[in-house]
Amino acid sequence: MNLDFSVVKNQKNLLAFSAGVDSTALFFLLLEQNISFDIAIVNYNIRTQSKEEISYAKELAIKYNKEIFIFDTSIENSSNFEKKARDIRYAFFEEIINKNSYKNLITAHQLNDKLEWFMMQLSKGAGLIELIGFNEFEQKDTYKIYKPLLNITKNELEIYLQKNNLKYFVDESNFDEKYKRNFFRHNFSNKFLEEFSSGVKKSFEYLQNDLNSMNIQYEAIKKIDELEIFLNQNDDNLNIRTIDLSIKKRGILLSNAQRNEIIKQKELTISHKINISICKDYIWIAPINNSVMDKKFKDKCRINNIPRNIRAYISYKKIDLKKLMF
């Protein structure tokens, strides 16, 4: 496998580890290129095998001088188990990252995962940005998520492990089709990649290039605490995509009805949590706040064209209005 991890070389990295095919292969691939990293693993106490996986993670950490972070928790194996598990997992990762100043969280998502995501989004109704939402880098507030295996199939990783006689575990829950991802995996994506992996890789590359050519400005031009200001791109579709991405980072998934309402009203509150205002030149997004503002502050905001539903948050955070001028 021709992989280049130089983008995270000489940085402080945390590997999300599970002892499965993907993360075990990535563990040894990072070792081969002398990339510095530590590991974090979560035990949900659902499977008896998980104790062996934790034990194996400890063995690797000791053998290769890696710091290991283990989170032991209990979670009900219900229909929304995957979402709950993901929320717990990433909250744990972020706590470690913030306490220990890691720059990157490295995850072992691979091409099968990317295609599964594509198909799941396609089944729900999605645009280009959502369809290829699995990207190599994802910027968070204090760190980046790095997915270096997105051009490698799960089968290629398994062959690598077997060829090098490396131990790994197979999570039996990955075969349970009550989870939507597993349904897509076993009925569609795995079979499709067995026949067309080369074409799928090229198609994702072309789609990403097409998206880049659109030059969508979905990065905030100003960000202060949880206040974000974006350029109004004078295109409802591009604006709603920008808002969608910002809201998603805040843990809220917009429904189609909410998207339509945002475009219609321009200024509103989403899920009783986030205020949005689409103005002539800019899009403002901030948490809802009910702080009392004096008349002098309100007048300053009005003079500087700051949206009404954003002002209370600015007042609450004591943000200098000069920092919001363009």
mmCIF file of C-alpha atoms in Angstrom:
data_model
loop_
_atom_site.group_PDB
_atom_site.id
_atom_site.type_symbol
_atom_site.label_atom_id
_atom_site.label_comp_id
_atom_site.label_asym_id
_atom_site.label_seq_id
_atom_site.Cartn_x
_atom_site.Cartn_y
_atom_site.Cartn_z
ATOM 1 C CA MET A 1 0.000 0.000 0.000
ATOM 2 C CA ASN A 2 1.374 3.361 -1.077
ATOM 3 C CA LEU A 3 0.436 5.610 1.826
ATOM 4 C CA ASP A 4 1.932 8.932 2.824
ATOM 5 C CA PHE A 5 1.418 10.100 6.419
ATOM 6 C CA SER A 6 3.820 13.051 6.173
ATOM 7 C CA VAL A 7 1.007 15.562 6.855
ATOM 8 C CA VAL A 8 0.920 14.421 10.505
ATOM 9 C CA LYS A 9 4.613 13.666 10.943
ATOM 10 C CA ASN A 10 6.246 15.379 13.945
ATOM 11 C CA GLN A 11 2.811 16.207 15.364
ATOM 12 C CA LYS A 12 1.057 14.900 18.456
ATOM 13 C CA ASN A 13 -1.456 12.308 17.231
ATOM 14 C CA LEU A 14 -4.104 10.129 18.855
ATOM 15 C CA LEU A 15 -5.241 6.940 17.085
ATOM 16 C CA ALA A 16 -8.826 5.785 17.593
ATOM 17 C CA PHE A 17 -8.220 2.068 18.147
ATOM 18 C CA SER A 18 -10.616 -0.896 18.326
ATOM 19 C CA ALA A 19 -8.351 -3.920 17.621
ATOM 20 C CA GLY A 20 -10.399 -4.643 14.490
ATOM 21 C CA VAL A 21 -9.085 -4.996 10.933
ATOM 22 C CA ASP A 22 -8.992 -1.300 10.068
ATOM 23 C CA SER A 23 -7.462 0.232 13.184
ATOM 24 C CA THR A 24 -4.994 -2.614 13.703
ATOM 25 C CA ALA A 25 -3.735 -2.279 10.126
ATOM 26 C CA LEU A 26 -3.456 1.494 10.568
ATOM 27 C CA PHE A 27 -1.557 1.011 13.839
ATOM 28 C CA PHE A 28 1.178 -0.964 12.084
ATOM 29 C CA LEU A 29 1.173 1.195 8.943
ATOM 30 C CA LEU A 30 1.836 4.262 11.116
ATOM 31 C CA LEU A 31 4.620 2.380 12.902
ATOM 32 C CA GLU A 32 6.262 1.545 9.568
ATOM 33 C CA GLN A 33 6.577 5.228 8.735
ATOM 34 C CA ASN A 34 7.710 6.273 12.215
ATOM 35 C CA ILE A 35 4.661 8.417 12.878
ATOM 36 C CA SER A 36 4.313 9.394 16.522
ATOM 37 C CA PHE A 37 0.938 8.478 18.059
ATOM 38 C CA ASP A 38 -0.840 7.187 21.149
ATOM 39 C CA ILE A 39 -4.027 5.117 21.244
ATOM 40 C CA ALA A 40 -7.521 5.375 22.713
ATOM 41 C CA ILE A 41 -10.055 2.549 22.961
ATOM 42 C CA VAL A 42 -13.603 2.250 24.315
ATOM 43 C CA ASN A 43 -15.148 -0.840 25.901
ATOM 44 C CA TYR A 44 -18.955 -0.727 25.654
ATOM 45 C CA ASN A 45 -19.292 -4.024 27.570
ATOM 46 C CA ILE A 46 -21.674 -5.464 24.979
ATOM 47 C CA ARG A 47 -19.513 -8.373 23.759
ATOM 48 C CA THR A 48 -17.441 -10.830 25.803
ATOM 49 C CA GLN A 49 -14.689 -10.488 23.183
ATOM 50 C CA SER A 50 -14.221 -6.820 24.059
ATOM 51 C CA LYS A 51 -12.126 -7.761 27.094
ATOM 52 C CA GLU A 52 -9.676 -9.544 24.789
ATOM 53 C CA GLU A 53 -9.573 -6.521 22.504
ATOM 54 C CA ILE A 54 -8.720 -4.246 25.433
ATOM 55 C CA SER A 55 -6.028 -6.692 26.538
ATOM 56 C CA TYR A 56 -4.549 -6.724 23.020
ATOM 57 C CA ALA A 57 -4.531 -2.911 22.918
ATOM 58 C CA LYS A 58 -2.616 -2.864 26.204
ATOM 59 C CA GLU A 59 -0.094 -5.380 24.837
ATOM 60 C CA LEU A 60 0.553 -3.238 21.771
ATOM 61 C CA ALA A 61 0.874 -0.077 23.859
ATOM 62 C CA ILE A 62 3.483 -1.675 26.113
ATOM 63 C CA LYS A 63 5.394 -3.329 23.272
ATOM 64 C CA TYR A 64 5.606 -0.192 21.139
ATOM 65 C CA ASN A 65 5.838 2.365 23.953
ATOM 66 C CA LYS A 66 2.484 4.043 23.315
ATOM 67 C CA GLU A 67 0.363 5.806 25.881
ATOM 68 C CA ILE A 68 -3.067 4.181 26.006
ATOM 69 C CA PHE A 69 -6.371 5.690 27.103
ATOM 70 C CA ILE A 70 -9.214 3.302 27.956
ATOM 71 C CA PHE A 71 -12.828 4.216 28.603
ATOM 72 C CA ASP A 72 -15.038 1.565 30.159
ATOM 73 C CA THR A 73 -18.759 2.179 29.861
ATOM 74 C CA SER A 74 -22.115 0.426 29.626
ATOM 75 C CA ILE A 75 -24.605 1.092 26.877
ATOM 76 C CA GLU A 76 -27.869 -0.577 25.925
ATOM 77 C CA ASN A 77 -27.687 -2.555 22.682
ATOM 78 C CA SER A 78 -30.704 -0.849 21.098
ATOM 79 C CA SER A 79 -31.656 0.298 17.608
ATOM 80 C CA ASN A 80 -29.833 3.609 18.074
ATOM 81 C CA PHE A 81 -26.793 1.952 19.642
ATOM 82 C CA GLU A 82 -24.447 3.137 16.875
ATOM 83 C CA LYS A 83 -25.268 6.819 17.405
ATOM 84 C CA LYS A 84 -25.021 6.559 21.201
ATOM 85 C CA ALA A 85 -21.734 4.673 20.917
ATOM 86 C CA ARG A 86 -20.332 7.245 18.484
ATOM 87 C CA ASP A 87 -21.343 10.145 20.764
ATOM 88 C CA ILE A 88 -19.701 8.475 23.767
ATOM 89 C CA ARG A 89 -16.595 7.600 21.756
ATOM 90 C CA TYR A 90 -15.991 11.072 20.377
ATOM 91 C CA ALA A 91 -16.722 12.794 23.687
ATOM 92 C CA PHE A 92 -14.019 10.556 25.198
ATOM 93 C CA PHE A 93 -11.582 11.321 22.371
ATOM 94 C CA GLU A 94 -12.159 15.061 22.674
ATOM 95 C CA GLU A 95 -11.598 14.982 26.425
ATOM 96 C CA ILE A 96 -8.252 13.253 25.906
ATOM 97 C CA ILE A 97 -7.283 15.606 23.079
ATOM 98 C CA ASN A 98 -8.048 18.744 25.071
ATOM 99 C CA LYS A 99 -6.286 17.496 28.209
ATOM 100 C CA ASN A 100 -3.169 16.345 26.377
ATOM 101 C CA SER A 101 -2.956 18.845 23.496
ATOM 102 C CA TYR A 102 -3.155 16.350 20.642
ATOM 103 C CA LYS A 103 -3.257 17.987 17.211
ATOM 104 C CA ASN A 104 -4.894 15.178 15.248
ATOM 105 C CA LEU A 105 -7.334 12.345 15.878
ATOM 106 C CA ILE A 106 -6.469 9.597 13.389
ATOM 107 C CA THR A 107 -9.322 7.264 12.486
ATOM 108 C CA ALA A 108 -9.255 4.082 10.389
ATOM 109 C CA HIS A 109 -12.228 4.775 8.127
ATOM 110 C CA GLN A 110 -11.585 3.210 4.715
ATOM 111 C CA LEU A 111 -13.107 3.071 1.218
ATOM 112 C CA ASN A 112 -15.906 0.677 2.250
ATOM 113 C CA ASP A 113 -16.963 3.166 4.932
ATOM 114 C CA LYS A 114 -16.897 6.011 2.409
ATOM 115 C CA LEU A 115 -19.094 4.098 -0.058
ATOM 116 C CA GLU A 116 -21.481 3.030 2.729
ATOM 117 C CA TRP A 117 -21.853 6.680 3.723
ATOM 118 C CA PHE A 118 -22.476 7.647 0.080
ATOM 119 C CA MET A 119 -25.196 5.025 -0.287
ATOM 120 C CA MET A 120 -26.867 5.873 3.009
ATOM 121 C CA GLN A 121 -27.002 9.564 2.101
ATOM 122 C CA LEU A 122 -28.269 8.696 -1.375
ATOM 123 C CA SER A 123 -31.110 6.656 0.156
ATOM 124 C CA LYS A 124 -32.234 9.631 2.268
ATOM 125 C CA GLY A 125 -31.967 12.319 -0.397
ATOM 126 C CA ALA A 126 -28.767 14.344 -0.368
ATOM 127 C CA GLY A 127 -26.687 16.830 -2.323
ATOM 128 C CA LEU A 128 -23.094 16.580 -3.497
ATOM 129 C CA ILE A 129 -21.588 17.838 -0.237
ATOM 130 C CA GLU A 130 -23.456 15.232 1.839
ATOM 131 C CA LEU A 131 -22.797 12.411 -0.618
ATOM 132 C CA ILE A 132 -19.035 12.807 -0.385
ATOM 133 C CA GLY A 133 -18.981 14.036 3.206
ATOM 134 C CA PHE A 134 -16.262 11.586 4.178
ATOM 135 C CA ASN A 135 -13.092 13.656 3.708
ATOM 136 C CA GLU A 136 -9.456 13.020 4.574
ATOM 137 C CA PHE A 137 -9.417 15.964 7.007
ATOM 138 C CA GLU A 138 -12.187 17.415 9.132
ATOM 139 C CA GLN A 139 -11.430 20.551 11.120
ATOM 140 C CA LYS A 140 -12.749 20.696 14.672
ATOM 141 C CA ASP A 141 -12.394 23.592 17.124
ATOM 142 C CA THR A 142 -9.133 22.429 18.713
ATOM 143 C CA TYR A 143 -7.975 19.537 16.506
ATOM 144 C CA LYS A 144 -8.313 17.810 13.153
ATOM 145 C CA ILE A 145 -9.754 14.401 12.335
ATOM 146 C CA TYR A 146 -7.467 12.631 9.864
ATOM 147 C CA LYS A 147 -8.711 9.665 7.791
ATOM 148 C CA PRO A 148 -5.711 8.400 5.788
ATOM 149 C CA LEU A 149 -7.242 5.110 4.541
ATOM 150 C CA LEU A 150 -10.150 6.429 2.464
ATOM 151 C CA ASN A 151 -8.600 5.151 -0.763
ATOM 152 C CA ILE A 152 -7.950 1.657 0.635
ATOM 153 C CA THR A 153 -10.524 -1.143 0.754
ATOM 154 C CA LYS A 154 -11.150 -3.255 3.842
ATOM 155 C CA ASN A 155 -10.067 -6.321 1.858
ATOM 156 C CA GLU A 156 -6.684 -4.702 1.124
ATOM 157 C CA LEU A 157 -6.188 -4.021 4.839
ATOM 158 C CA GLU A 158 -7.085 -7.594 5.756
ATOM 159 C CA ILE A 159 -4.626 -8.947 3.180
ATOM 160 C CA TYR A 160 -1.926 -6.688 4.660
ATOM 161 C CA LEU A 161 -2.552 -8.045 8.177
ATOM 162 C CA GLN A 162 -2.576 -11.676 7.058
ATOM 163 C CA LYS A 163 0.537 -11.256 4.920
ATOM 164 C CA ASN A 164 2.429 -9.826 7.908
ATOM 165 C CA ASN A 165 0.925 -12.344 10.353
ATOM 166 C CA LEU A 166 -0.559 -9.600 12.507
ATOM 167 C CA LYS A 167 -3.261 -10.333 15.054
ATOM 168 C CA TYR A 168 -6.644 -8.625 14.829
ATOM 169 C CA PHE A 169 -10.232 -9.190 15.949
ATOM 170 C CA VAL A 170 -13.500 -9.412 14.041
ATOM 171 C CA ASP A 171 -16.452 -7.696 15.717
ATOM 172 C CA GLU A 172 -19.447 -10.010 15.279
ATOM 173 C CA SER A 173 -21.869 -7.106 15.665
ATOM 174 C CA ASN A 174 -20.670 -5.880 12.257
ATOM 175 C CA PHE A 175 -22.765 -8.667 10.732
ATOM 176 C CA ASP A 176 -26.010 -7.706 12.470
ATOM 177 C CA GLU A 177 -28.210 -6.102 9.817
ATOM 178 C CA LYS A 178 -30.521 -4.432 12.312
ATOM 179 C CA TYR A 179 -27.955 -1.634 12.052
ATOM 180 C CA LYS A 180 -28.542 0.325 8.836
ATOM 181 C CA ARG A 181 -24.836 0.625 8.079
ATOM 182 C CA ASN A 182 -24.428 -3.157 8.186
ATOM 183 C CA PHE A 183 -27.406 -3.570 5.864
ATOM 184 C CA PHE A 184 -25.776 -1.346 3.254
ATOM 185 C CA ARG A 185 -22.378 -2.940 3.865
ATOM 186 C CA HIS A 186 -23.408 -6.554 3.296
ATOM 187 C CA ASN A 187 -26.039 -6.060 0.624
ATOM 188 C CA PHE A 188 -24.468 -3.335 -1.475
ATOM 189 C CA SER A 189 -21.124 -1.667 -0.780
ATOM 190 C CA ASN A 190 -18.900 -4.696 -0.093
ATOM 191 C CA LYS A 191 -20.187 -6.581 -3.138
ATOM 192 C CA PHE A 192 -19.883 -3.482 -5.321
ATOM 193 C CA LEU A 193 -16.274 -2.847 -4.267
ATOM 194 C CA GLU A 194 -15.308 -6.443 -4.934
ATOM 195 C CA GLU A 195 -16.035 -5.775 -8.615
ATOM 196 C CA PHE A 196 -15.501 -2.062 -9.090
ATOM 197 C CA SER A 197 -13.060 -0.725 -6.454
ATOM 198 C CA SER A 198 -10.800 0.935 -9.043
ATOM 199 C CA GLY A 199 -13.700 2.819 -10.627
ATOM 200 C CA VAL A 200 -15.123 3.834 -7.247
ATOM 201 C CA LYS A 201 -11.764 5.313 -6.218
ATOM 202 C CA LYS A 202 -11.581 7.345 -9.445
ATOM 203 C CA SER A 203 -15.202 8.487 -9.137
ATOM 204 C CA PHE A 204 -14.692 9.799 -5.607
ATOM 205 C CA GLU A 205 -11.582 11.639 -6.798
ATOM 206 C CA TYR A 206 -13.524 13.237 -9.691
ATOM 207 C CA LEU A 207 -16.424 14.165 -7.402
ATOM 208 C CA GLN A 208 -14.057 15.820 -4.933
ATOM 209 C CA ASN A 209 -12.405 17.765 -7.757
ATOM 210 C CA ASP A 210 -15.840 18.872 -8.998
ATOM 211 C CA LEU A 211 -16.736 20.040 -5.490
ATOM 212 C CA ASN A 212 -13.438 21.927 -5.190
ATOM 213 C CA SER A 213 -14.101 23.618 -8.543
ATOM 214 C CA MET A 214 -17.378 24.978 -7.194
ATOM 215 C CA ASN A 215 -15.253 27.020 -4.760
ATOM 216 C CA ILE A 216 -17.872 26.896 -2.016
ATOM 217 C CA GLN A 217 -16.920 29.279 0.795
ATOM 218 C CA TYR A 218 -18.162 27.245 3.743
ATOM 219 C CA GLU A 219 -15.391 28.285 6.144
ATOM 220 C CA ALA A 220 -16.301 31.079 8.558
ATOM 221 C CA ILE A 221 -14.640 34.412 7.764
ATOM 222 C CA LYS A 222 -14.891 35.252 11.476
ATOM 223 C CA LYS A 223 -15.265 32.910 14.459
ATOM 224 C CA ILE A 224 -15.378 34.137 18.049
ATOM 225 C CA ASP A 225 -16.360 31.587 20.684
ATOM 226 C CA GLU A 226 -19.496 29.973 19.206
ATOM 227 C CA LEU A 227 -20.335 32.897 16.931
ATOM 228 C CA GLU A 228 -19.626 32.229 13.254
ATOM 229 C CA ILE A 229 -19.936 34.676 10.365
ATOM 230 C CA PHE A 230 -19.950 33.464 6.752
ATOM 231 C CA LEU A 231 -20.139 35.199 3.397
ATOM 232 C CA ASN A 232 -23.586 35.292 1.828
ATOM 233 C CA GLN A 233 -22.908 33.589 -1.506
ATOM 234 C CA ASN A 234 -26.166 34.882 -3.007
ATOM 235 C CA ASP A 235 -27.254 31.345 -3.801
ATOM 236 C CA ASP A 236 -29.839 29.620 -1.601
ATOM 237 C CA ASN A 237 -28.374 26.181 -2.241
ATOM 238 C CA LEU A 238 -24.796 27.201 -1.360
ATOM 239 C CA ASN A 239 -25.941 29.194 1.682
ATOM 240 C CA ILE A 240 -27.988 26.326 3.107
ATOM 241 C CA ARG A 241 -25.051 23.956 2.605
ATOM 242 C CA THR A 242 -22.817 26.363 4.554
ATOM 243 C CA ILE A 243 -25.374 26.632 7.358
ATOM 244 C CA ASP A 244 -25.919 22.859 7.335
ATOM 245 C CA LEU A 245 -22.215 22.200 7.924
ATOM 246 C CA SER A 246 -21.982 24.733 10.758
ATOM 247 C CA ILE A 247 -25.093 23.393 12.486
ATOM 248 C CA LYS A 248 -23.908 19.801 12.078
ATOM 249 C CA LYS A 249 -20.672 20.636 13.935
ATOM 250 C CA ARG A 250 -22.872 21.811 16.794
ATOM 251 C CA GLY A 251 -24.590 18.415 16.984
ATOM 252 C CA ILE A 252 -27.778 19.308 15.104
ATOM 253 C CA LEU A 253 -28.867 17.646 11.862
ATOM 254 C CA LEU A 254 -31.187 19.844 9.822
ATOM 255 C CA SER A 255 -34.329 18.327 8.353
ATOM 256 C CA ASN A 256 -35.448 19.227 4.849
ATOM 257 C CA ALA A 257 -38.326 21.211 6.353
ATOM 258 C CA GLN A 258 -35.903 23.228 8.505
ATOM 259 C CA ARG A 259 -33.692 23.962 5.496
ATOM 260 C CA ASN A 260 -36.674 25.272 3.575
ATOM 261 C CA GLU A 261 -37.767 27.388 6.539
ATOM 262 C CA ILE A 262 -34.297 28.941 6.864
ATOM 263 C CA ILE A 263 -34.346 29.995 3.210
ATOM 264 C CA LYS A 264 -37.884 31.354 3.579
ATOM 265 C CA GLN A 265 -37.514 33.296 6.850
ATOM 266 C CA LYS A 266 -33.834 34.305 6.709
ATOM 267 C CA GLU A 267 -33.826 34.923 10.481
ATOM 268 C CA LEU A 268 -34.939 32.209 12.917
ATOM 269 C CA THR A 269 -34.056 29.819 15.751
ATOM 270 C CA ILE A 270 -33.273 26.151 15.089
ATOM 271 C CA SER A 271 -34.119 23.403 17.621
ATOM 272 C CA HIS A 272 -34.501 26.033 20.380
ATOM 273 C CA LYS A 273 -30.684 26.240 20.447
ATOM 274 C CA ILE A 274 -29.141 28.088 17.524
ATOM 275 C CA ASN A 275 -29.989 31.472 15.987
ATOM 276 C CA ILE A 276 -29.410 32.014 12.269
ATOM 277 C CA SER A 277 -29.594 35.238 10.302
ATOM 278 C CA ILE A 278 -29.043 35.527 6.548
ATOM 279 C CA CYS A 279 -28.285 39.185 5.787
ATOM 280 C CA LYS A 280 -27.382 41.008 2.574
ATOM 281 C CA ASP A 281 -23.654 40.260 2.731
ATOM 282 C CA TYR A 282 -23.181 37.806 5.588
ATOM 283 C CA ILE A 283 -24.666 34.815 7.388
ATOM 284 C CA TRP A 284 -24.570 34.949 11.187
ATOM 285 C CA ILE A 285 -24.870 31.853 13.414
ATOM 286 C CA ALA A 286 -24.734 31.792 17.227
ATOM 287 C CA PRO A 287 -26.293 29.989 20.211
ATOM 288 C CA ILE A 288 -29.597 31.369 21.467
ATOM 289 C CA ASN A 289 -29.244 33.773 24.385
ATOM 290 C CA ASN A 290 -31.712 35.859 26.363
ATOM 291 C CA SER A 291 -29.348 38.338 28.015
ATOM 292 C CA VAL A 292 -30.780 41.777 28.718
ATOM 293 C CA MET A 293 -29.117 44.497 26.619
ATOM 294 C CA ASP A 294 -29.079 48.213 27.338
ATOM 295 C CA LYS A 295 -30.247 50.751 24.748
ATOM 296 C CA LYS A 296 -26.724 52.009 24.052
ATOM 297 C CA PHE A 297 -25.532 48.530 23.111
ATOM 298 C CA LYS A 298 -28.601 47.917 20.941
ATOM 299 C CA ASP A 299 -28.002 51.202 19.100
ATOM 300 C CA LYS A 300 -24.390 50.277 18.407
ATOM 301 C CA CYS A 301 -25.479 46.895 17.041
ATOM 302 C CA ARG A 302 -28.104 48.529 14.827
ATOM 303 C CA ILE A 303 -25.600 51.051 13.456
ATOM 304 C CA ASN A 304 -23.165 48.204 12.678
ATOM 305 C CA ASN A 305 -25.841 46.049 11.004
ATOM 306 C CA ILE A 306 -25.624 43.215 13.526
ATOM 307 C CA PRO A 307 -28.742 40.997 13.307
ATOM 308 C CA ARG A 308 -31.267 41.263 16.135
ATOM 309 C CA ASN A 309 -31.208 37.584 17.073
ATOM 310 C CA ILE A 310 -27.393 37.545 17.339
ATOM 311 C CA ARG A 311 -26.967 40.608 19.578
ATOM 312 C CA ALA A 312 -27.770 38.965 22.929
ATOM 313 C CA TYR A 313 -25.049 36.336 22.453
ATOM 314 C CA ILE A 314 -22.512 39.058 21.595
ATOM 315 C CA SER A 315 -23.548 40.973 24.709
ATOM 316 C CA TYR A 316 -23.391 37.860 26.900
ATOM 317 C CA LYS A 317 -19.888 36.986 25.662
ATOM 318 C CA LYS A 318 -18.768 40.630 25.892
ATOM 319 C CA ILE A 319 -17.446 40.478 22.325
ATOM 320 C CA ASP A 320 -15.884 43.742 21.186
ATOM 321 C CA LEU A 321 -18.020 45.030 18.305
ATOM 322 C CA LYS A 322 -14.878 46.277 16.564
ATOM 323 C CA LYS A 323 -13.865 42.649 16.051
ATOM 324 C CA LEU A 324 -17.034 42.108 14.053
ATOM 325 C CA MET A 325 -16.429 44.893 11.560
ATOM 326 C CA PHE A 326 -15.384 44.122 7.984
#
